[in-house]
């Protein structure tokens, strides 16, 4: 049983297309996140949701739109893809918003924009 | 805002030798600090965390880290490296002002030589 699962694992697409990445967690956690890891392995938070409510929205282009239909799911939709969007996108969850909480990460979705 | 600096993007150690990964943080409030490990093509998983209890923290797989406030450091060590320790290691600090937002360092890749 995978705790945090993301689909698809790999995405190859052309510039200008729209794509979505889905994330589901079966840990019963309240809080979910999207992180972006670039080619130099640098990790940066994009969004976080707590019980379907947006908590963190970093300086991310509005072409990126997260959606949380329920607290077990957090999807990421990207419009008008650009070359610079190529990265590995990680979904994560934590029990709640406590700062001491452990984050559980999915295996990542590698997006390649051609 | 909090920040984390990891000294050395690559570290090469011989099997059985000491592993030392350096992390320095910047924080205006007492920090919560974490070490995560990322194995190839996988998500991150928590190694250990400091949440203002004991300054010497023990984690999984024989790793430990010591919080030193005077040096603003949280270095990770393991007395004897194993081949399975080859991975990317990330130090992170929690941003208390922004709801469980983790700020990661740039990562250190560990290579273990037989």
Coordinates of N, CA, C and O in Angstrom, one line a residue, chain B residues 16-61:
Chain B
X16 N 32.7 2.1 5.4 CA 33.3 2.0 6.8 C 33.8 3.3 7.3 O 34.1 3.4 8.5
X17 N 33.9 4.3 6.5 CA 34.4 5.6 7.0 C 33.3 6.5 7.6 O 32.1 6.2 7.3
X18 N 33.7 7.5 8.3 CA 32.7 8.5 8.8 C 32.1 9.3 7.7 O 32.7 9.7 6.8
X19 N 30.8 9.4 7.9 CA 30.0 10.3 7.0 C 29.7 11.6 7.8 O 29.2 11.5 8.9
X20 N 30.1 12.8 7.2 CA 29.8 14.0 7.8 C 29.2 15.0 6.8 O 29.9 15.3 5.8
X21 N 28.0 15.4 7.0 CA 27.3 16.3 6.1 C 27.0 17.6 6.8 O 26.3 17.5 7.9
X22 N 27.4 18.7 6.3 CA 27.2 20.0 7.0 C 26.0 20.7 6.6 O 25.7 20.8 5.4
X23 N 25.4 21.3 7.6 CA 24.2 22.1 7.4 C 24.2 23.3 8.4 O 24.4 23.1 9.6
X24 N 24.1 24.5 7.8 CA 24.0 25.7 8.6 C 22.6 26.4 8.3 O 22.2 26.4 7.2
X25 N 22.0 26.9 9.3 CA 20.7 27.5 9.1 C 20.7 29.0 9.5 O 21.6 29.4 10.3
X26 N 19.7 29.7 9.0 CA 19.5 31.1 9.4 C 18.1 31.2 9.9 O 17.2 30.8 9.1
X27 N 17.9 31.6 11.1 CA 16.5 31.7 11.6 C 16.4 32.8 12.6 O 17.2 32.9 13.5
X28 N 15.3 33.6 12.6 CA 15.2 34.6 13.6 C 14.5 34.1 14.8 O 14.4 34.8 15.9
X29 N 14.0 32.9 14.8 CA 13.3 32.3 16.0 C 14.0 30.9 16.1 O 14.6 30.4 15.2
X30 N 13.8 30.3 17.3 CA 14.4 28.9 17.5 C 13.8 28.0 16.4 O 12.6 27.9 16.2
X31 N 14.7 27.3 15.7 CA 14.2 26.6 14.5 C 13.8 25.2 14.9 O 14.2 24.6 15.9
X32 N 13.0 24.6 14.0 CA 12.8 23.1 13.9 C 13.6 22.7 12.7 O 13.5 23.3 11.6
X33 N 14.5 21.7 12.8 CA 15.4 21.3 11.8 C 15.2 19.8 11.4 O 14.9 19.0 12.3
X34 N 15.4 19.5 10.2 CA 15.2 18.1 9.7 C 16.3 17.7 8.7 O 16.9 18.6 8.0
X35 N 16.5 16.4 8.7 CA 17.3 15.8 7.6 C 16.4 14.8 6.9 O 15.8 13.9 7.5
X36 N 16.4 15.0 5.5 CA 15.7 14.0 4.7 C 16.7 13.3 3.8 O 17.7 13.9 3.4
X37 N 16.4 12.1 3.4 CA 17.2 11.4 2.4 C 16.4 11.0 1.2 O 15.2 10.7 1.3
X38 N 17.0 11.1 0.0 CA 16.3 10.8 -1.2 C 17.2 9.8 -2.0 O 18.3 10.1 -2.4
X39 N 16.7 8.6 -2.1 CA 17.3 7.5 -2.9 C 16.9 7.8 -4.4 O 15.9 8.4 -4.7
X40 N 17.8 7.2 -5.3 CA 17.5 7.5 -6.7 C 16.1 7.1 -7.1 O 15.6 6.1 -6.8
X41 N 15.5 8.1 -7.8 CA 14.1 7.9 -8.4 C 13.1 7.7 -7.3 O 12.1 7.0 -7.6
X42 N 13.3 8.2 -6.2 CA 12.3 8.1 -5.1 C 12.0 9.4 -4.5 O 12.7 10.4 -4.7
X43 N 11.0 9.5 -3.6 CA 10.7 10.7 -2.9 C 11.6 10.8 -1.7 O 12.4 9.9 -1.4
X44 N 11.4 11.8 -0.9 CA 12.3 12.0 0.3 C 11.6 11.3 1.4 O 10.4 11.2 1.5
X45 N 12.5 10.9 2.3 CA 12.0 10.3 3.6 C 12.8 10.8 4.8 O 14.0 11.2 4.6
X46 N 12.1 11.0 5.9 CA 12.7 11.6 7.0 C 13.8 10.7 7.7 O 13.5 9.6 7.9
X47 N 14.9 11.3 7.9 CA 16.0 10.6 8.7 C 15.9 10.9 10.1 O 16.0 10.1 11.0
X48 N 15.8 12.2 10.5 CA 15.7 12.7 11.9 C 15.2 14.1 11.9 O 15.2 14.8 10.9
X49 N 14.8 14.5 13.1 CA 14.4 15.9 13.3 C 14.8 16.5 14.7 O 14.8 15.7 15.6
X50 N 15.0 17.7 14.7 CA 15.2 18.5 16.0 C 14.1 19.4 16.2 O 13.7 20.2 15.4
X51 N 13.4 19.2 17.4 CA 12.2 20.0 17.7 C 12.3 20.6 19.1 O 11.4 20.6 19.8
X52 N 13.5 21.0 19.5 CA 13.8 21.7 20.7 C 13.8 20.9 21.9 O 13.7 21.4 23.0
X53 N 14.0 19.6 21.8 CA 14.2 18.7 22.9 C 15.7 18.5 23.0 O 16.5 19.4 23.1
X54 N 16.2 17.2 23.0 CA 17.6 16.9 23.1 C 18.4 17.5 21.9 O 17.9 17.4 20.8
X55 N 19.5 18.0 22.1 CA 20.3 18.6 21.0 C 21.0 17.6 20.1 O 21.3 17.8 19.0
X56 N 21.2 16.4 20.7 CA 21.7 15.3 19.9 C 20.5 14.4 19.5 O 19.9 13.8 20.4
X57 N 20.3 14.3 18.2 CA 19.1 13.6 17.7 C 19.6 12.3 17.0 O 20.5 12.4 16.1
X58 N 19.0 11.2 17.3 CA 19.3 10.0 16.6 C 18.2 9.7 15.6 O 17.0 9.9 15.9
X59 N 18.6 9.2 14.5 CA 17.6 8.9 13.4 C 17.7 7.5 13.0 O 18.3 6.6 13.6
X60 N 17.1 7.2 11.8 CA 17.1 5.9 11.2 C 18.5 5.6 10.6 O 19.3 6.5 10.3
X61 N 18.7 4.3 10.4 CA 19.9 3.8 9.6 C 21.2 4.3 10.3 O 22.2 4.4 9.6

